[in-house]
mmCIF file with all atom_site columns, C-alpha atoms in Angstrom:
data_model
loop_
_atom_site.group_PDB
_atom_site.id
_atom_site.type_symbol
_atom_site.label_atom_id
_atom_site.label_alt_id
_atom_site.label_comp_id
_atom_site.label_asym_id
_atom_site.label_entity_id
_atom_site.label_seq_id
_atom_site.pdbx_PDB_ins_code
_atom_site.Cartn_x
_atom_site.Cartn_y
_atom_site.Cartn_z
_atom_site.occupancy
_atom_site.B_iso_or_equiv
_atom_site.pdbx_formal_charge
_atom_site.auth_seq_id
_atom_site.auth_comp_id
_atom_site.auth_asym_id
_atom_site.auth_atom_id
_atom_site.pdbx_PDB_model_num
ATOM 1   C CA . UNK Y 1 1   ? 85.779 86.466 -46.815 1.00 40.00 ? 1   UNK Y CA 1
ATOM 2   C CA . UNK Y 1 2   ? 82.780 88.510 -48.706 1.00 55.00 ? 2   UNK Y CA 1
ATOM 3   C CA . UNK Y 1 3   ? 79.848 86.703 -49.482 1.00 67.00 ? 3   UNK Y CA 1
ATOM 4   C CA . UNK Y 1 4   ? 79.210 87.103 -53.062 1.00 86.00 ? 4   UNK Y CA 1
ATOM 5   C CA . UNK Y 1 5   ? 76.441 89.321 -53.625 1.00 89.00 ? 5   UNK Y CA 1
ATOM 6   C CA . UNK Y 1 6   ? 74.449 85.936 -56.255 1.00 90.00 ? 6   UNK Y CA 1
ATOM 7   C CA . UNK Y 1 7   ? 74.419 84.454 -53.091 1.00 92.00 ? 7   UNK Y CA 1
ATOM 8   C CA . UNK Y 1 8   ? 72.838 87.085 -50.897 1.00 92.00 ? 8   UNK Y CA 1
ATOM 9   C CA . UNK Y 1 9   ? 70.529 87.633 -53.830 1.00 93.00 ? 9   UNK Y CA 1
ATOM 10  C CA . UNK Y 1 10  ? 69.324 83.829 -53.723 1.00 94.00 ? 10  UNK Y CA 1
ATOM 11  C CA . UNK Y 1 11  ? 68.739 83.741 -50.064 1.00 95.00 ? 11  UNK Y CA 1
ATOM 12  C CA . UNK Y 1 12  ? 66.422 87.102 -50.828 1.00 95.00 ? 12  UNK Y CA 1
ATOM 13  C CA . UNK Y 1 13  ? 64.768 85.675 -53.797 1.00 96.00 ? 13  UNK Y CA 1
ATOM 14  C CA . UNK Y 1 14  ? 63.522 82.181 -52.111 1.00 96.00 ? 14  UNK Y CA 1
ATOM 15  C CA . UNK Y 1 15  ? 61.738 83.372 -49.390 1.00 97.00 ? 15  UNK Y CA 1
ATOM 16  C CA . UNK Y 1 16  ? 59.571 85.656 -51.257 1.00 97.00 ? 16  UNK Y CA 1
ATOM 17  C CA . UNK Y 1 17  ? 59.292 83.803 -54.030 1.00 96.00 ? 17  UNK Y CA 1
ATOM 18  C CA . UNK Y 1 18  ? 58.116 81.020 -52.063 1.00 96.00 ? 18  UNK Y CA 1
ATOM 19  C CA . UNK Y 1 19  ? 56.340 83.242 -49.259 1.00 96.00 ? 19  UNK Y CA 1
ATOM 20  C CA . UNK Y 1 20  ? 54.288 84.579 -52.380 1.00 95.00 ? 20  UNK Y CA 1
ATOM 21  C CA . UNK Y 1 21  ? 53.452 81.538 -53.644 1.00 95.00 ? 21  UNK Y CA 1
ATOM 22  C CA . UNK Y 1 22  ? 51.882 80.537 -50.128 1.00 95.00 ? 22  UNK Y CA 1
ATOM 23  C CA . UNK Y 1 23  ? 49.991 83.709 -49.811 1.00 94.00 ? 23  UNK Y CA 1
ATOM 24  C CA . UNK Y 1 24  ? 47.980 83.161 -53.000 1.00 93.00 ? 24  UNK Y CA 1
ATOM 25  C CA . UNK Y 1 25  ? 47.365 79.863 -52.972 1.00 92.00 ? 25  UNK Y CA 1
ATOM 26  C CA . UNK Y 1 26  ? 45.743 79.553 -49.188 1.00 91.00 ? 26  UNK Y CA 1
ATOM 27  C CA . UNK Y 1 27  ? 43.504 82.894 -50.515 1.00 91.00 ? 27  UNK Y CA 1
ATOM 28  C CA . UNK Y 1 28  ? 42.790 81.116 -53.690 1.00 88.00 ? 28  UNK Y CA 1
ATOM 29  C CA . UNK Y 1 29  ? 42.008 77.566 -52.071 1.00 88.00 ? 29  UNK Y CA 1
ATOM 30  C CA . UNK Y 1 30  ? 40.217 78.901 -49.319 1.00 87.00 ? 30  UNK Y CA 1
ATOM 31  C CA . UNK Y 1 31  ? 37.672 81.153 -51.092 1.00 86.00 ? 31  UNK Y CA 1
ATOM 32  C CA . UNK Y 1 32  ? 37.129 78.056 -53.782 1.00 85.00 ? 32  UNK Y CA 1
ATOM 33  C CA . UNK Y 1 33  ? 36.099 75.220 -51.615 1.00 85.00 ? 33  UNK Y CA 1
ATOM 34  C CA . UNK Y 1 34  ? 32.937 77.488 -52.234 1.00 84.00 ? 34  UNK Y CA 1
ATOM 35  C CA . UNK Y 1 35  ? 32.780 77.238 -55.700 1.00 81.00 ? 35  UNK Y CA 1
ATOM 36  C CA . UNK Y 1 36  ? 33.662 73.306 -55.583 1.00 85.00 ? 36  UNK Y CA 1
ATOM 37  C CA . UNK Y 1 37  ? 31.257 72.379 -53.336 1.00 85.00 ? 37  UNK Y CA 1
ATOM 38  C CA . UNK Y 1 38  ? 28.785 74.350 -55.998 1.00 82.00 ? 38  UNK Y CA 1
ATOM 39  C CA . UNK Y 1 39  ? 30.024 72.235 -58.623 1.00 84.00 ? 39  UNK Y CA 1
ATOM 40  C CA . UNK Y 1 40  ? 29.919 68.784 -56.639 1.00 85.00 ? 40  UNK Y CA 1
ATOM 41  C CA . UNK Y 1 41  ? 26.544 69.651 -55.484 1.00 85.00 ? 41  UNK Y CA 1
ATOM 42  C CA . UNK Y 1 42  ? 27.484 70.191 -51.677 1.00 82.00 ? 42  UNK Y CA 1
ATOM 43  C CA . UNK Y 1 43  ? 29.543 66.406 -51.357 1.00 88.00 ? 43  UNK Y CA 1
ATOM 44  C CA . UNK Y 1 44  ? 32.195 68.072 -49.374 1.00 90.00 ? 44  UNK Y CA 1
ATOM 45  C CA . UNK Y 1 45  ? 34.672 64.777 -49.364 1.00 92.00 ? 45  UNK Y CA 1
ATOM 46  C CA . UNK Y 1 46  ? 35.047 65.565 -53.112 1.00 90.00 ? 46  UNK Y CA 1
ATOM 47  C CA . UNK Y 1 47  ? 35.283 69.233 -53.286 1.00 89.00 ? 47  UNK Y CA 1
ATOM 48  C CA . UNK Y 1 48  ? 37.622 68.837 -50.688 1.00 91.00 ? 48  UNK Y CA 1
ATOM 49  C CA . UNK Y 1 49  ? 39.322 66.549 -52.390 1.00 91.00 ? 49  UNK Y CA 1
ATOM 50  C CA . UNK Y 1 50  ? 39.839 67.952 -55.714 1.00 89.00 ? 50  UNK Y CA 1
ATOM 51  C CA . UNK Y 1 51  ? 40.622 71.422 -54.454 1.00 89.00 ? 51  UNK Y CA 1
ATOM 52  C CA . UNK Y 1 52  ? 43.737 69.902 -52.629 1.00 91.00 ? 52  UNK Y CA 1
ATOM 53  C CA . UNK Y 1 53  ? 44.830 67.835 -55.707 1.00 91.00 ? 53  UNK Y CA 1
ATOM 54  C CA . UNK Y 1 54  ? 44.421 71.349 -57.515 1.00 89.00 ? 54  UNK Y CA 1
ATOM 55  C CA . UNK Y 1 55  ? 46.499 73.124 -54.226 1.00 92.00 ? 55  UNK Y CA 1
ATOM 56  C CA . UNK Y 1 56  ? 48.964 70.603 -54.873 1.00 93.00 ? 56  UNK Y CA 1
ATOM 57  C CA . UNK Y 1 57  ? 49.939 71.515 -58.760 1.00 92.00 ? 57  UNK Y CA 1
ATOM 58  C CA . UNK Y 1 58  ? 49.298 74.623 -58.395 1.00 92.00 ? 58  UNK Y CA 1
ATOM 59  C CA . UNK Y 1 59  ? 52.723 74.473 -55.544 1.00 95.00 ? 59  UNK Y CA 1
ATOM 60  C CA . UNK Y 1 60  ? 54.206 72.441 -58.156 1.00 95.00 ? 60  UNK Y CA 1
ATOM 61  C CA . UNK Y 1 61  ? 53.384 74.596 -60.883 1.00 94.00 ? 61  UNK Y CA 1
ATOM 62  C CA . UNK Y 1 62  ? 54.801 77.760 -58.883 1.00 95.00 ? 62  UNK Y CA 1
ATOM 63  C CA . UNK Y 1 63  ? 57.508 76.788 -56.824 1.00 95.00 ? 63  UNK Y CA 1
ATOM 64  C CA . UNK Y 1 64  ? 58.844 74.757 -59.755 1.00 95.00 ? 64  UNK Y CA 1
ATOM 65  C CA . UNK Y 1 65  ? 58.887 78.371 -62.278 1.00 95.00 ? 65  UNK Y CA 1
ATOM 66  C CA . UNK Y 1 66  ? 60.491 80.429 -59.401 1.00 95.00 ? 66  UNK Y CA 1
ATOM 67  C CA . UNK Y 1 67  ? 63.260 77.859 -58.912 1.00 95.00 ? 67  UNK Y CA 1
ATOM 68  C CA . UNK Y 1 68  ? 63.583 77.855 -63.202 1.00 94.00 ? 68  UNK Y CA 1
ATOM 69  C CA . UNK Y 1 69  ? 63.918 81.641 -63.142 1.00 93.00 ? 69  UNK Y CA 1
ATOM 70  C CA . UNK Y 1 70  ? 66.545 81.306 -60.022 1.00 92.00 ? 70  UNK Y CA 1
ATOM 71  C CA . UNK Y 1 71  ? 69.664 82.169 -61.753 1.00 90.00 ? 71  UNK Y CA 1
ATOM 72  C CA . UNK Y 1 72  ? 70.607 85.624 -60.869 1.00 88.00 ? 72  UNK Y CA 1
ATOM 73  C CA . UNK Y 1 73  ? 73.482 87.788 -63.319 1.00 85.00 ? 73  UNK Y CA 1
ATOM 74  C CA . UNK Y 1 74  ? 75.316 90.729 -62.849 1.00 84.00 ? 74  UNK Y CA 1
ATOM 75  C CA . UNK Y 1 75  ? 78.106 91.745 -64.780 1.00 80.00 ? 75  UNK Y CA 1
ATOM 76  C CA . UNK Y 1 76  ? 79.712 93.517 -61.649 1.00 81.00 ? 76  UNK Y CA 1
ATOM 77  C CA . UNK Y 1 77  ? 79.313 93.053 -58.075 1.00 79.00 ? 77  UNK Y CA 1
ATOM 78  C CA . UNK Y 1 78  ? 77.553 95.993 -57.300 1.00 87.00 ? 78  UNK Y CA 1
ATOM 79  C CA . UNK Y 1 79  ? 74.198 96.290 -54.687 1.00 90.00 ? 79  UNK Y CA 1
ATOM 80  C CA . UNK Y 1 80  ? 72.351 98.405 -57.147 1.00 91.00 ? 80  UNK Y CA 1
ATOM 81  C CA . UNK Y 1 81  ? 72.147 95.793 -60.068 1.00 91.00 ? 81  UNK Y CA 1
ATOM 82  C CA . UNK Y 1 82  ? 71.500 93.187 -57.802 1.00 92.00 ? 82  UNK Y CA 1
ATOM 83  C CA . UNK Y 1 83  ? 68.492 95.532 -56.371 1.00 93.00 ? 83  UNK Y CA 1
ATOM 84  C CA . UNK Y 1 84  ? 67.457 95.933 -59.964 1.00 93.00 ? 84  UNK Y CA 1
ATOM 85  C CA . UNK Y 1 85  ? 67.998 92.081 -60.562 1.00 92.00 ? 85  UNK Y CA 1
ATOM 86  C CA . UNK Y 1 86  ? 65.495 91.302 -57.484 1.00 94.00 ? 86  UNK Y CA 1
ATOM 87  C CA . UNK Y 1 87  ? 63.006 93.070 -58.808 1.00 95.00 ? 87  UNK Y CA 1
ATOM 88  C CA . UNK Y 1 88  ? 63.105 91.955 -62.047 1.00 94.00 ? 88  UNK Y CA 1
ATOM 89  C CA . UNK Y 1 89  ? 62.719 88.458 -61.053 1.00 95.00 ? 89  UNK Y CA 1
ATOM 90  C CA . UNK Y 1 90  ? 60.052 89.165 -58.756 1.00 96.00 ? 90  UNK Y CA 1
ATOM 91  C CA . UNK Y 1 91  ? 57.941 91.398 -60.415 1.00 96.00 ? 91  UNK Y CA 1
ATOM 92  C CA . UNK Y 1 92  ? 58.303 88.665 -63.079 1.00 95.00 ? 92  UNK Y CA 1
ATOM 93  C CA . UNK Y 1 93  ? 57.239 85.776 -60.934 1.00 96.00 ? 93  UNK Y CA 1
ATOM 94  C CA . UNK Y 1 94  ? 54.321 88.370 -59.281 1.00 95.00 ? 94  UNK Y CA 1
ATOM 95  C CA . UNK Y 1 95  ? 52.752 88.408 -62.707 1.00 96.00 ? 95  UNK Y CA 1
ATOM 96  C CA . UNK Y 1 96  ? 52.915 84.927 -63.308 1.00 95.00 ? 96  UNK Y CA 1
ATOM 97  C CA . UNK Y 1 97  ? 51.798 84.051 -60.152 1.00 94.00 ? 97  UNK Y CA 1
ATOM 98  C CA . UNK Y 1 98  ? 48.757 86.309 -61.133 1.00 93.00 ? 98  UNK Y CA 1
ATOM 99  C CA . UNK Y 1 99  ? 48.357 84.893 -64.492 1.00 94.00 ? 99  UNK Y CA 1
ATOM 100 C CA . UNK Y 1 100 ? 48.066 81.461 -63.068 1.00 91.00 ? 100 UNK Y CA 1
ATOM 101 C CA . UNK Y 1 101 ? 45.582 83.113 -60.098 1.00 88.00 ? 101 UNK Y CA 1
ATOM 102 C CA . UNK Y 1 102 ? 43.522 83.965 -63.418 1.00 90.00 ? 102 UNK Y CA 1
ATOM 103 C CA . UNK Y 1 103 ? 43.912 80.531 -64.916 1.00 90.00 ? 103 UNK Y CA 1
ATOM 104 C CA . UNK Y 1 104 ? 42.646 78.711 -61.874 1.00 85.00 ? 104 UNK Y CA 1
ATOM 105 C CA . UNK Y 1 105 ? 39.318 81.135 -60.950 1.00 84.00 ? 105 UNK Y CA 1
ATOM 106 C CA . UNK Y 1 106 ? 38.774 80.591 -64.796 1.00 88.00 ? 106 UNK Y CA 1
ATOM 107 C CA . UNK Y 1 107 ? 38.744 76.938 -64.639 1.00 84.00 ? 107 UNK Y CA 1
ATOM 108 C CA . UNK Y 1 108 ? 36.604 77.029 -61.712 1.00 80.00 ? 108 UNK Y CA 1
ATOM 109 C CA . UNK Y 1 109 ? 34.028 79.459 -63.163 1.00 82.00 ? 109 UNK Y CA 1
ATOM 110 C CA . UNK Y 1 110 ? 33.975 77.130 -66.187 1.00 84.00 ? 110 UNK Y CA 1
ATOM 111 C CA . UNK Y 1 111 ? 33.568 73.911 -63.519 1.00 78.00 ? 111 UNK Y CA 1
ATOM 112 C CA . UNK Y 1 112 ? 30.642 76.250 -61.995 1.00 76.00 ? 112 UNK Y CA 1
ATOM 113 C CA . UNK Y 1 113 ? 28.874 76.848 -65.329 1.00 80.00 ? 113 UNK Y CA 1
ATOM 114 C CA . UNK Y 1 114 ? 29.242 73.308 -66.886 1.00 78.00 ? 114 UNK Y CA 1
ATOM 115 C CA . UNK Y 1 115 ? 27.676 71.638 -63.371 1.00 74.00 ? 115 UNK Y CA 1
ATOM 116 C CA . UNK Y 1 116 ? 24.651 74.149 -63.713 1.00 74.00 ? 116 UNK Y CA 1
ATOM 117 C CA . UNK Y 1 117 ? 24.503 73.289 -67.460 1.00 76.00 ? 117 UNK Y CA 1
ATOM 118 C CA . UNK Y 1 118 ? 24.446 69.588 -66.650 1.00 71.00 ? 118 UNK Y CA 1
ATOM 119 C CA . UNK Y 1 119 ? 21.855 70.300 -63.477 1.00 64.00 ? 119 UNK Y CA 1
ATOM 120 C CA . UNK Y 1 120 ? 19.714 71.795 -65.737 1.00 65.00 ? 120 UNK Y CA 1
ATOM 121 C CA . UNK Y 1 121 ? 19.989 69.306 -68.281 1.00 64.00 ? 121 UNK Y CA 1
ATOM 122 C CA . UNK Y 1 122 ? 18.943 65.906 -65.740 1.00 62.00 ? 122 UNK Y CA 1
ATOM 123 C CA . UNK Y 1 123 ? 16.001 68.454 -64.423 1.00 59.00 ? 123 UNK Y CA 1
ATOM 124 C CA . UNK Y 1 124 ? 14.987 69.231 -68.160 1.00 58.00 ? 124 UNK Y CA 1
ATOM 125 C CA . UNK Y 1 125 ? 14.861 65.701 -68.416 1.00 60.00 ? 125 UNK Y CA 1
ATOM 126 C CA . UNK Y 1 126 ? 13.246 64.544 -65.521 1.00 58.00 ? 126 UNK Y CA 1
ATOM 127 C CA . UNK Y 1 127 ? 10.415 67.229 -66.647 1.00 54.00 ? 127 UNK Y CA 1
ATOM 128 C CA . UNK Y 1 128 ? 9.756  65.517 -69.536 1.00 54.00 ? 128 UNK Y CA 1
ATOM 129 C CA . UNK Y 1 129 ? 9.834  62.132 -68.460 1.00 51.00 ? 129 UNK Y CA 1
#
């Protein structure tokens, strides 16, 4: 009995897909404990803290939009649509993956400039007091 090649296609689509998904997110979350411990003023326990809640969607987030794109179609069983398939899908899910990459370093960058804003602010403050 053949294995249909939808199926073959699926058990090549997961794993990168999800392999992906872990690759930017531990380069992502491990270069921004930086930036939150910049905007919690160096209280660790809460940067630490938020940047796993924000780990933790952004899996959801991800893993969730590669299993809603999972559905593979070819209109005959050949190798070379389902090759063409593939890489549809995950060039597809590469550029969302980067989108949301952007999305994240963008929220952080905003976190970084409204802590300084705020710093500056209480110290302005504390000046003329």
């Amino acid at each position: 009995m053949e294995v249909s090649k939808i199926i073959i296609g699926y058990f090549i689509y997961i794993p990168i897909a999800f392999m992906l998904t872990i690759y930017v997110s531990k380069t992502l979350f491990k270069n921004s404990l930086v930036y939150m411990n910049d905007i919690f003023s160096g209280r660790e326990e809460i940067s630490t803290a938020t940047n796993t809640l924000f780990k933790t969607g952004f899996y959801l987030l991800n893993i969730g939009f590669a299993l809603l794109i999972l559905k593979i179609k070819l209109h005959n069983d050949s190798y070379q649509l389902l090759i063409e398939e593939l890489s549809f899908k995950i060039g597809k899910f590469s550029i969302y993956l980067g989108c949301m990459l952007f999305l994240n370093l963008f929220f952080f960058f905003r976190g970084k400039r409204k802590a300084k804003s705020t710093s500056k602010k209480i110290t302005d403050k504390n000046v003329t007091i």
